[in-house]
Amino acid sequence: MRRVVVTGLGTINSVGNNVEDSFKAVVDGVCGIDTISLFDASEYPVQIAGEVKNFDPTEVMDKKDVKKADRFIQLGIKAANEAMKDAKFIDDENKKVDDSISERFGIISASGIGGLGTIEKNSVVCQNRGPRKISPFFIPSSLVNMLGGFISIEHGLRGPSLSHVTACAASTHALADGVKTIVTGGADRILVVGAESAICGAGVGGFASMKALSTRNDDPKKASRPFDKDRDGFVMGEGAGALVLETLESAQERGAKIYAEVIGFGESADANHITAPVVDGPLRAMKAALSMAKANVGDDLKIDYINAHGTSTPVGDGNEVKAIKELFNNDCPIVSSTKGQVGHCLGAAGAIEAIFTIKALNEGIIPPTINLENPDENCDLDFVPLKGRKAELTTVMSNNFGFGGTNGSVIFKKI
């Protein structure tokens, strides 16, 4: 069976506009959450989010094309460019991959909601000024699969172009799908991109009406507090993550930097409730990922670290802890959540957190769970509270779960 490795990384999020800056920030416990500036949220019950800062889309797109792409696409293009350069498939002079590999180089994109801000804006225009005033770019700039569309055009990727819209597990599922596509011969290389930017009135108002968000408006840096007794909901983030996948053989042939091998993944459905998570679904996703990983490398495989879904919701965090304890019994791995630093980036979370997980593996340092000042008595694992920790890591897992009861886990191994 073909072995699949990661050879390129790219991200933009509320604590950094590239991989190196972002990982340093999450390890240092920097929090990117603050009062919302993307729209006037003063009348909203929730006024905080993890916004991307100092981003100029004209750095990665032609100025005339910016208005044709929703912000989630712009962020995705930024992350994709970094990953493709990192993998040395493109450079500053040439953004197209070589013709000899383009037909076997695909993209799998992911977003939980897509261009919600553009949908909201054009709905208001339609209501107030009539349908003839709707932008001709409304539809192509807001469709979820246009993330992959824009990027495939940018880089000349003519292999499969697929999209996942499985809520907050979307880019974890996209990553797993990328591996499947390569293993089954559908492509030799896949660019996986997850992107989200739903910090708009409809997005914040919608999640707030569900009581899913923290209302700690007066102390935004302390609002996202995974596994803490005083957690009161998640904080929305925005951003993008991109990973280049290819076969181990092709990576070795071209002398590429290999960050990690993807040795297992698992997917499951709760089949229980549209928004209320349970223990069983995440447990089965992790169990399936672990079973695949052991089949690939041996039964003595040990998970050293889990980058948890850990959103800072009262029920979700507790369920994930129960699932981890049931799976690993008395030998639970070290666990941390980076959502305290960047917020919950919804459909982009899986890609961004996979990058943090891989960087932890490569650099031997685990990002902390910030704001874990008063641990929930039912959340009693080693969560690396407040301060990052050096550790020898060989095999690591990343979890992401979503509304609709959809779950995904992926396991990376150092080569």
Tab-separated table of C-alpha atoms in Angstrom:
chain	number	residue	atom	x	y	z
A	1	MET	CA	0.000	0.000	0.000
A	2	ARG	CA	1.264	3.501	-0.802
A	3	ARG	CA	2.604	5.400	2.195
A	4	VAL	CA	1.492	9.041	2.394
A	5	VAL	CA	3.561	11.818	3.921
A	6	VAL	CA	3.227	15.540	4.583
A	7	THR	CA	5.758	17.720	2.750
A	8	GLY	CA	4.298	21.227	2.924
A	9	LEU	CA	2.536	23.350	5.557
A	10	GLY	CA	0.805	26.728	5.479
A	11	THR	CA	-1.503	28.631	7.791
A	12	ILE	CA	-2.965	31.986	8.695
A	13	ASN	CA	-4.934	32.511	11.904
A	14	SER	CA	-5.438	34.941	14.746
A	15	VAL	CA	-1.949	34.472	16.229
A	16	GLY	CA	0.151	34.374	13.073
A	17	ASN	CA	0.175	34.782	9.306
A	18	ASN	CA	2.491	31.846	8.616
A	19	VAL	CA	3.437	28.504	10.167
A	20	GLU	CA	6.547	29.559	12.064
A	21	ASP	CA	5.000	32.645	13.669
A	22	SER	CA	1.789	30.773	14.491
A	23	PHE	CA	3.455	27.794	16.142
A	24	LYS	CA	5.777	29.990	18.188
A	25	ALA	CA	2.755	31.981	19.352
A	26	VAL	CA	0.690	28.949	20.390
A	27	VAL	CA	3.656	27.449	22.241
A	28	ASP	CA	4.230	30.777	24.003
A	29	GLY	CA	0.568	30.893	24.979
A	30	VAL	CA	-0.236	34.005	22.959
A	31	CYS	CA	-3.982	34.547	22.666
A	32	GLY	CA	-5.400	35.957	19.404
A	33	ILE	CA	-8.895	36.512	20.752
A	34	ASP	CA	-10.108	40.076	21.156
A	35	THR	CA	-13.096	42.359	20.641
A	36	ILE	CA	-14.600	41.928	17.178
A	37	SER	CA	-13.512	44.529	14.624
A	38	LEU	CA	-14.807	42.984	11.369
A	39	PHE	CA	-18.317	44.319	12.027
A	40	ASP	CA	-20.123	46.325	14.682
A	41	ALA	CA	-20.958	43.713	17.312
A	42	SER	CA	-21.864	46.176	20.057
A	43	GLU	CA	-25.514	45.075	20.055
A	44	TYR	CA	-24.695	41.372	20.037
A	45	PRO	CA	-24.599	39.173	23.150
A	46	VAL	CA	-21.166	37.957	21.990
A	47	GLN	CA	-18.610	40.589	20.997
A	48	ILE	CA	-15.342	38.611	20.889
A	49	ALA	CA	-13.598	36.390	18.335
A	50	GLY	CA	-10.208	35.260	17.069
A	51	GLU	CA	-9.781	37.442	13.985
A	52	VAL	CA	-6.890	37.275	11.517
A	53	LYS	CA	-4.864	40.475	11.760
A	54	ASN	CA	-2.804	42.492	9.278
A	55	PHE	CA	-3.980	40.511	6.267
A	56	ASP	CA	-3.930	42.182	2.865
A	57	PRO	CA	-5.464	39.842	0.252
A	58	THR	CA	-3.684	41.691	-2.550
A	59	GLU	CA	-0.492	40.052	-1.274
A	60	VAL	CA	-1.758	36.781	-2.748
A	61	MET	CA	-4.402	37.830	-5.292
A	62	ASP	CA	-4.705	40.289	-8.100
A	63	LYS	CA	-6.491	43.405	-6.832
A	64	LYS	CA	-9.331	43.050	-9.339
A	65	ASP	CA	-9.962	39.457	-8.193
A	66	VAL	CA	-10.270	40.249	-4.482
A	67	LYS	CA	-13.943	41.248	-4.761
A	68	LYS	CA	-14.660	37.946	-6.532
A	69	ALA	CA	-13.624	35.857	-3.534
A	70	ASP	CA	-15.080	35.767	-0.028
A	71	ARG	CA	-12.637	36.263	2.832
A	72	PHE	CA	-12.531	32.514	3.597
A	73	ILE	CA	-11.215	31.908	0.072
A	74	GLN	CA	-8.659	34.704	0.406
A	75	LEU	CA	-7.356	33.177	3.634
A	76	GLY	CA	-7.269	29.736	2.008
A	77	ILE	CA	-5.236	31.044	-0.928
A	78	LYS	CA	-2.749	32.589	1.500
A	79	ALA	CA	-2.258	29.303	3.383
A	80	ALA	CA	-2.122	27.250	0.186
A	81	ASN	CA	0.606	29.468	-1.288
A	82	GLU	CA	2.736	28.985	1.808
A	83	ALA	CA	2.280	25.196	1.793
A	84	MET	CA	3.042	24.865	-1.918
A	85	LYS	CA	6.171	26.984	-1.568
A	86	ASP	CA	7.193	25.044	1.526
A	87	ALA	CA	6.896	21.790	-0.427
A	88	LYS	CA	8.870	23.444	-3.254
A	89	PHE	CA	6.239	22.848	-5.921
A	90	ILE	CA	6.052	26.593	-6.637
A	91	ASP	CA	8.203	29.640	-5.952
A	92	ASP	CA	7.876	33.411	-5.994
A	93	GLU	CA	8.325	33.489	-9.767
A	94	ASN	CA	6.078	30.620	-10.818
A	95	LYS	CA	2.848	29.690	-9.021
A	96	LYS	CA	1.949	26.848	-11.405
A	97	VAL	CA	3.117	23.294	-10.791
A	98	ASP	CA	5.048	21.614	-13.577
A	99	ASP	CA	2.847	20.304	-16.412
A	100	SER	CA	4.361	16.858	-15.985
A	101	ILE	CA	2.685	16.418	-12.585
A	102	SER	CA	-0.383	18.676	-12.789
A	103	GLU	CA	-2.897	16.011	-13.880
A	104	ARG	CA	-1.967	13.808	-10.916
A	105	PHE	CA	-1.964	16.686	-8.407
A	106	GLY	CA	-5.379	17.341	-6.824
A	107	ILE	CA	-6.942	19.534	-4.164
A	108	ILE	CA	-9.381	18.687	-1.394
A	109	SER	CA	-10.793	21.758	0.288
A	110	ALA	CA	-12.933	22.147	3.386
A	111	SER	CA	-15.084	24.730	5.116
A	112	GLY	CA	-17.882	24.459	7.615
A	113	ILE	CA	-19.967	27.347	6.302
A	114	GLY	CA	-18.177	28.942	3.327
A	115	GLY	CA	-18.896	32.517	2.335
A	116	LEU	CA	-21.416	33.402	5.030
A	117	GLY	CA	-20.389	37.074	5.087
A	118	THR	CA	-20.975	37.368	1.344
A	119	ILE	CA	-24.317	35.575	1.625
A	120	GLU	CA	-25.374	37.906	4.443
A	121	LYS	CA	-24.298	41.018	2.537
A	122	ASN	CA	-26.113	40.080	-0.666
A	123	SER	CA	-29.243	39.018	1.201
A	124	VAL	CA	-29.423	42.519	2.694
A	125	VAL	CA	-28.875	44.083	-0.733
A	126	CYS	CA	-31.639	41.945	-2.213
A	127	GLN	CA	-34.030	42.827	0.578
A	128	ASN	CA	-33.311	46.560	0.606
A	129	ARG	CA	-32.450	47.371	-3.006
A	130	GLY	CA	-33.902	44.521	-5.023
A	131	PRO	CA	-32.519	41.462	-6.818
A	132	ARG	CA	-30.993	43.437	-9.688
A	133	LYS	CA	-28.461	44.911	-7.273
A	134	ILE	CA	-27.047	41.526	-6.206
A	135	SER	CA	-23.373	41.201	-7.093
A	136	PRO	CA	-22.602	38.965	-10.085
A	137	PHE	CA	-19.794	37.563	-7.944
A	138	PHE	CA	-22.144	36.582	-5.103
A	139	ILE	CA	-22.490	32.889	-5.955
A	140	PRO	CA	-18.953	32.104	-7.182
A	141	SER	CA	-17.409	33.944	-4.243
A	142	SER	CA	-19.397	32.140	-1.571
A	143	LEU	CA	-19.675	28.492	-2.647
A	144	VAL	CA	-17.607	26.196	-0.445
A	145	ASN	CA	-16.042	24.367	-3.390
A	146	MET	CA	-14.819	27.644	-4.888
A	147	LEU	CA	-12.047	27.510	-2.287
A	148	GLY	CA	-10.639	24.562	-4.205
A	149	GLY	CA	-11.652	26.149	-7.482
A	150	PHE	CA	-9.639	29.324	-6.957
A	151	ILE	CA	-6.608	27.437	-5.651
A	152	SER	CA	-6.603	24.799	-8.397
A	153	ILE	CA	-6.592	27.614	-10.978
A	154	GLU	CA	-3.858	29.471	-9.082
A	155	HIS	CA	-1.510	26.496	-9.030
A	156	GLY	CA	-2.621	24.539	-12.101
A	157	LEU	CA	-3.808	21.521	-10.105
A	158	ARG	CA	-5.700	19.383	-12.617
A	159	GLY	CA	-6.241	16.248	-10.533
A	160	PRO	CA	-9.326	15.627	-8.364
A	161	SER	CA	-10.986	18.738	-6.881
A	162	LEU	CA	-13.281	17.817	-4.003
A	163	SER	CA	-14.776	19.624	-1.023
A	164	HIS	CA	-15.828	18.641	2.477
A	165	VAL	CA	-18.522	20.521	4.391
A	166	THR	CA	-18.734	18.437	7.542
A	167	ALA	CA	-18.913	21.297	10.031
A	168	CYS	CA	-15.975	21.511	12.444
A	169	ALA	CA	-14.570	18.143	11.352
A	170	ALA	CA	-14.423	19.224	7.688
A	171	SER	CA	-10.707	19.635	7.170
A	172	THR	CA	-9.850	16.560	9.245
A	173	HIS	CA	-12.109	14.626	6.892
A	174	ALA	CA	-10.465	16.373	3.912
A	175	LEU	CA	-7.073	15.255	5.186
A	176	ALA	CA	-8.272	11.666	5.487
A	177	ASP	CA	-9.817	11.855	2.024
A	178	GLY	CA	-6.538	13.139	0.635
A	179	VAL	CA	-4.751	10.086	1.993
A	180	LYS	CA	-7.423	7.760	0.599
A	181	THR	CA	-7.176	9.376	-2.831
A	182	ILE	CA	-3.427	8.859	-2.980
A	183	VAL	CA	-3.509	5.331	-1.532
A	184	THR	CA	-6.138	4.214	-4.039
A	185	GLY	CA	-4.269	5.749	-6.969
A	186	GLY	CA	-6.626	8.645	-7.684
A	187	ALA	CA	-3.725	11.081	-7.538
A	188	ASP	CA	-0.055	11.178	-6.601
A	189	ARG	CA	-0.248	14.439	-4.684
A	190	ILE	CA	-3.067	16.266	-2.895
A	191	LEU	CA	-3.173	19.778	-1.480
A	192	VAL	CA	-5.549	19.837	1.504
A	193	VAL	CA	-6.897	23.268	2.433
A	194	GLY	CA	-9.341	24.137	5.202
A	195	ALA	CA	-10.557	27.734	5.479
A	196	GLU	CA	-13.215	29.586	7.446
A	197	SER	CA	-14.262	33.187	8.008
A	198	ALA	CA	-17.724	33.380	9.509
A	199	ILE	CA	-17.156	36.281	11.904
A	200	CYS	CA	-20.081	38.324	10.646
A	201	GLY	CA	-23.455	39.254	12.065
A	202	ALA	CA	-25.184	36.090	10.910
A	203	GLY	CA	-22.345	33.835	12.063
A	204	VAL	CA	-21.844	35.277	15.519
A	205	GLY	CA	-25.565	35.883	16.005
A	206	GLY	CA	-26.406	32.354	14.897
A	207	PHE	CA	-23.981	30.588	17.209
A	208	ALA	CA	-24.839	32.984	20.036
A	209	SER	CA	-28.540	32.184	19.719
A	210	MET	CA	-27.640	28.517	20.265
A	211	LYS	CA	-25.848	29.477	23.497
A	212	ALA	CA	-22.727	27.823	22.065
A	213	LEU	CA	-20.402	30.821	22.516
A	214	SER	CA	-18.595	32.256	25.510
A	215	THR	CA	-20.061	35.582	26.617
A	216	ARG	CA	-16.957	36.678	28.491
A	217	ASN	CA	-16.930	39.941	26.512
A	218	ASP	CA	-15.125	41.883	29.219
A	219	ASP	CA	-12.131	39.525	29.253
A	220	PRO	CA	-11.605	38.100	25.737
A	221	LYS	CA	-8.118	36.710	26.370
A	222	LYS	CA	-9.578	34.473	29.090
A	223	ALA	CA	-12.765	33.509	27.245
A	224	SER	CA	-11.664	30.266	25.568
A	225	ARG	CA	-10.629	27.974	28.408
A	226	PRO	CA	-10.705	24.295	27.358
A	227	PHE	CA	-11.189	21.790	30.193
A	228	ASP	CA	-11.408	24.575	32.796
A	229	LYS	CA	-14.201	24.446	35.363
A	230	ASP	CA	-15.240	28.002	34.440
A	231	ARG	CA	-15.548	27.454	30.681
A	232	ASP	CA	-18.790	28.803	29.228
A	233	GLY	CA	-18.647	28.024	25.517
A	234	PHE	CA	-16.335	28.355	22.531
A	235	VAL	CA	-14.983	31.486	20.889
A	236	MET	CA	-15.206	31.740	17.109
A	237	GLY	CA	-11.936	31.994	15.241
A	238	GLU	CA	-11.124	32.380	11.575
A	239	GLY	CA	-8.214	31.300	9.441
A	240	ALA	CA	-6.901	28.635	7.107
A	241	GLY	CA	-4.540	25.693	7.089
A	242	ALA	CA	-2.969	23.856	4.148
A	243	LEU	CA	-1.001	20.600	3.929
A	244	VAL	CA	0.696	19.020	0.922
A	245	LEU	CA	0.355	15.231	0.820
A	246	GLU	CA	2.318	12.937	-1.466
A	247	THR	CA	3.673	9.419	-1.555
A	248	LEU	CA	6.723	8.640	0.515
A	249	GLU	CA	8.409	7.434	-2.656
A	250	SER	CA	7.904	10.698	-4.562
A	251	ALA	CA	8.962	12.783	-1.556
A	252	GLN	CA	12.178	10.788	-1.212
A	253	GLU	CA	12.892	10.881	-4.945
A	254	ARG	CA	12.790	14.663	-5.058
A	255	GLY	CA	14.550	15.117	-1.721
A	256	ALA	CA	11.593	16.885	-0.085
A	257	LYS	CA	11.421	17.729	3.596
A	258	ILE	CA	9.128	15.139	5.198
A	259	TYR	CA	7.261	16.459	8.217
A	260	ALA	CA	5.372	13.267	9.081
A	261	GLU	CA	3.644	10.184	7.747
A	262	VAL	CA	-0.119	9.852	8.027
A	263	ILE	CA	-0.554	6.350	9.436
A	264	GLY	CA	-4.169	6.318	10.569
A	265	PHE	CA	-7.479	8.072	10.515
A	266	GLY	CA	-10.985	7.346	11.705
A	267	GLU	CA	-14.422	8.754	10.984
A	268	SER	CA	-17.743	8.186	12.714
A	269	ALA	CA	-21.237	9.546	13.310
A	270	ASP	CA	-22.873	10.016	16.697
A	271	ALA	CA	-26.302	9.249	15.183
A	272	ASN	CA	-27.787	10.872	18.253
A	273	HIS	CA	-28.462	14.636	18.066
A	274	ILE	CA	-27.787	17.493	15.635
A	275	THR	CA	-25.841	19.621	18.102
A	276	ALA	CA	-25.407	17.714	21.384
A	277	PRO	CA	-22.254	15.543	21.309
A	278	VAL	CA	-21.926	12.133	22.941
A	279	VAL	CA	-18.974	10.026	24.058
A	280	ASP	CA	-19.464	7.120	21.699
A	281	GLY	CA	-18.936	8.930	18.356
A	282	PRO	CA	-15.543	10.495	19.148
A	283	LEU	CA	-14.488	7.266	20.848
A	284	ARG	CA	-15.175	5.211	17.729
A	285	ALA	CA	-13.373	7.731	15.487
A	286	MET	CA	-10.256	7.601	17.680
A	287	LYS	CA	-10.494	3.819	17.982
A	288	ALA	CA	-10.675	3.417	14.196
A	289	ALA	CA	-7.690	5.727	13.678
A	290	LEU	CA	-5.666	3.839	16.279
A	291	SER	CA	-6.600	0.470	14.779
A	292	MET	CA	-5.474	1.601	11.307
A	293	ALA	CA	-2.244	3.029	12.674
A	294	LYS	CA	-1.422	-0.214	14.493
A	295	ALA	CA	-2.173	-2.227	11.367
A	296	ASN	CA	0.318	-0.026	9.516
A	297	VAL	CA	3.190	0.063	11.988
A	298	GLY	CA	2.562	-2.598	14.634
A	299	ASP	CA	0.607	-3.247	17.823
A	300	ASP	CA	3.262	-1.668	20.010
A	301	LEU	CA	2.398	1.773	18.637
A	302	LYS	CA	1.866	4.337	21.380
A	303	ILE	CA	0.188	7.732	21.029
A	304	ASP	CA	2.390	10.322	22.735
A	305	TYR	CA	0.206	13.407	22.369
A	306	ILE	CA	-3.346	14.349	21.350
A	307	ASN	CA	-4.234	17.806	20.066
A	308	ALA	CA	-7.793	17.697	21.353
A	309	HIS	CA	-10.937	19.060	19.760
A	310	GLY	CA	-11.274	20.806	23.155
A	311	THR	CA	-13.534	23.703	22.220
A	312	SER	CA	-14.218	24.942	25.747
A	313	THR	CA	-17.856	23.903	25.789
A	314	PRO	CA	-19.069	22.313	29.034
A	315	VAL	CA	-20.409	19.104	27.480
A	316	GLY	CA	-17.991	18.621	24.576
A	317	ASP	CA	-14.778	18.798	26.604
A	318	GLY	CA	-16.097	16.340	29.171
A	319	ASN	CA	-17.178	13.866	26.507
A	320	GLU	CA	-13.795	13.975	24.775
A	321	VAL	CA	-12.011	13.287	28.057
A	322	LYS	CA	-14.293	10.324	28.767
A	323	ALA	CA	-13.654	8.959	25.273
A	324	ILE	CA	-9.873	9.297	25.627
A	325	LYS	CA	-9.918	7.588	29.034
A	326	GLU	CA	-12.069	4.727	27.768
A	327	LEU	CA	-9.782	4.160	24.765
A	328	PHE	CA	-6.437	4.432	26.525
A	329	ASN	CA	-7.432	3.238	30.012
A	330	ASN	CA	-4.589	3.926	32.430
A	331	ASP	CA	-2.104	4.954	29.746
A	332	CYS	CA	-3.632	8.165	28.433
A	333	PRO	CA	-1.422	10.378	26.244
A	334	ILE	CA	-0.611	13.980	27.035
A	335	VAL	CA	-3.467	16.175	25.777
A	336	SER	CA	-3.732	19.872	25.006
A	337	SER	CA	-6.100	22.178	23.145
A	338	THR	CA	-4.867	25.151	21.115
A	339	LYS	CA	-8.326	26.712	20.840
A	340	GLY	CA	-7.548	28.909	23.829
A	341	GLN	CA	-4.993	30.666	21.598
A	342	VAL	CA	-6.743	30.815	18.187
A	343	GLY	CA	-10.403	30.203	19.025
A	344	HIS	CA	-12.503	27.628	17.213
A	345	CYS	CA	-11.895	27.996	13.480
A	346	LEU	CA	-14.814	25.704	12.600
A	347	GLY	CA	-14.170	23.956	9.255
A	348	ALA	CA	-10.560	25.181	9.206
A	349	ALA	CA	-9.822	23.868	12.699
A	350	GLY	CA	-8.780	20.397	11.557
A	351	ALA	CA	-6.153	21.665	9.112
A	352	ILE	CA	-4.771	24.346	11.429
A	353	GLU	CA	-4.586	21.977	14.386
A	354	ALA	CA	-3.046	19.207	12.275
A	355	ILE	CA	-0.265	21.678	11.497
A	356	PHE	CA	0.234	22.504	15.188
A	357	THR	CA	0.259	18.760	15.944
A	358	ILE	CA	2.863	18.052	13.264
A	359	LYS	CA	5.008	20.979	14.408
A	360	ALA	CA	4.864	19.644	17.965
A	361	LEU	CA	6.021	16.267	16.629
A	362	ASN	CA	8.892	17.817	14.694
A	363	GLU	CA	10.088	20.313	17.282
A	364	GLY	CA	9.497	18.247	20.403
A	365	ILE	CA	7.397	20.802	22.214
A	366	ILE	CA	3.728	20.592	23.131
A	367	PRO	CA	1.614	23.764	23.015
A	368	PRO	CA	-0.106	24.511	26.329
A	369	THR	CA	-3.789	24.612	27.156
A	370	ILE	CA	-3.995	28.257	28.127
A	371	ASN	CA	-6.518	29.591	30.641
A	372	LEU	CA	-6.675	26.194	32.375
A	373	GLU	CA	-6.511	27.779	35.815
A	374	ASN	CA	-9.226	25.850	37.621
A	375	PRO	CA	-9.423	22.343	36.138
A	376	ASP	CA	-12.810	20.667	35.893
A	377	GLU	CA	-12.742	17.730	38.303
A	378	ASN	CA	-14.106	15.529	35.517
A	379	CYS	CA	-11.320	16.614	33.153
A	380	ASP	CA	-8.398	14.982	34.924
A	381	LEU	CA	-5.839	14.253	32.197
A	382	ASP	CA	-2.434	15.862	31.709
A	383	PHE	CA	-3.495	18.933	29.696
A	384	VAL	CA	-0.171	20.833	29.737
A	385	PRO	CA	-1.786	23.779	31.542
A	386	LEU	CA	-0.687	27.348	30.889
A	387	LYS	CA	2.862	26.658	29.709
A	388	GLY	CA	4.273	24.646	26.783
A	389	ARG	CA	6.337	21.559	27.508
A	390	LYS	CA	9.283	19.883	25.783
A	391	ALA	CA	8.691	16.202	25.053
A	392	GLU	CA	10.053	13.407	22.882
A	393	LEU	CA	7.218	12.653	20.481
A	394	THR	CA	7.008	9.877	17.906
A	395	THR	CA	3.302	9.452	17.213
A	396	VAL	CA	0.575	12.065	17.658
A	397	MET	CA	-3.175	12.384	17.114
A	398	SER	CA	-5.461	15.284	16.211
A	399	ASN	CA	-9.225	15.234	16.913
A	400	ASN	CA	-12.062	17.264	15.444
A	401	PHE	CA	-15.784	16.808	15.871
A	402	GLY	CA	-18.733	18.691	14.390
A	403	PHE	CA	-22.434	19.493	14.546
A	404	GLY	CA	-24.541	16.761	13.076
A	405	GLY	CA	-22.542	14.313	15.171
A	406	THR	CA	-19.672	13.941	12.717
A	407	ASN	CA	-16.216	13.021	13.993
A	408	GLY	CA	-12.675	12.677	12.683
A	409	SER	CA	-9.302	11.668	14.099
A	410	VAL	CA	-5.952	11.492	12.331
A	411	ILE	CA	-2.593	10.071	13.459
A	412	PHE	CA	0.856	11.272	12.337
A	413	LYS	CA	4.170	9.506	12.867
A	414	LYS	CA	7.666	10.893	12.700
A	415	ILE	CA	9.847	9.361	9.982
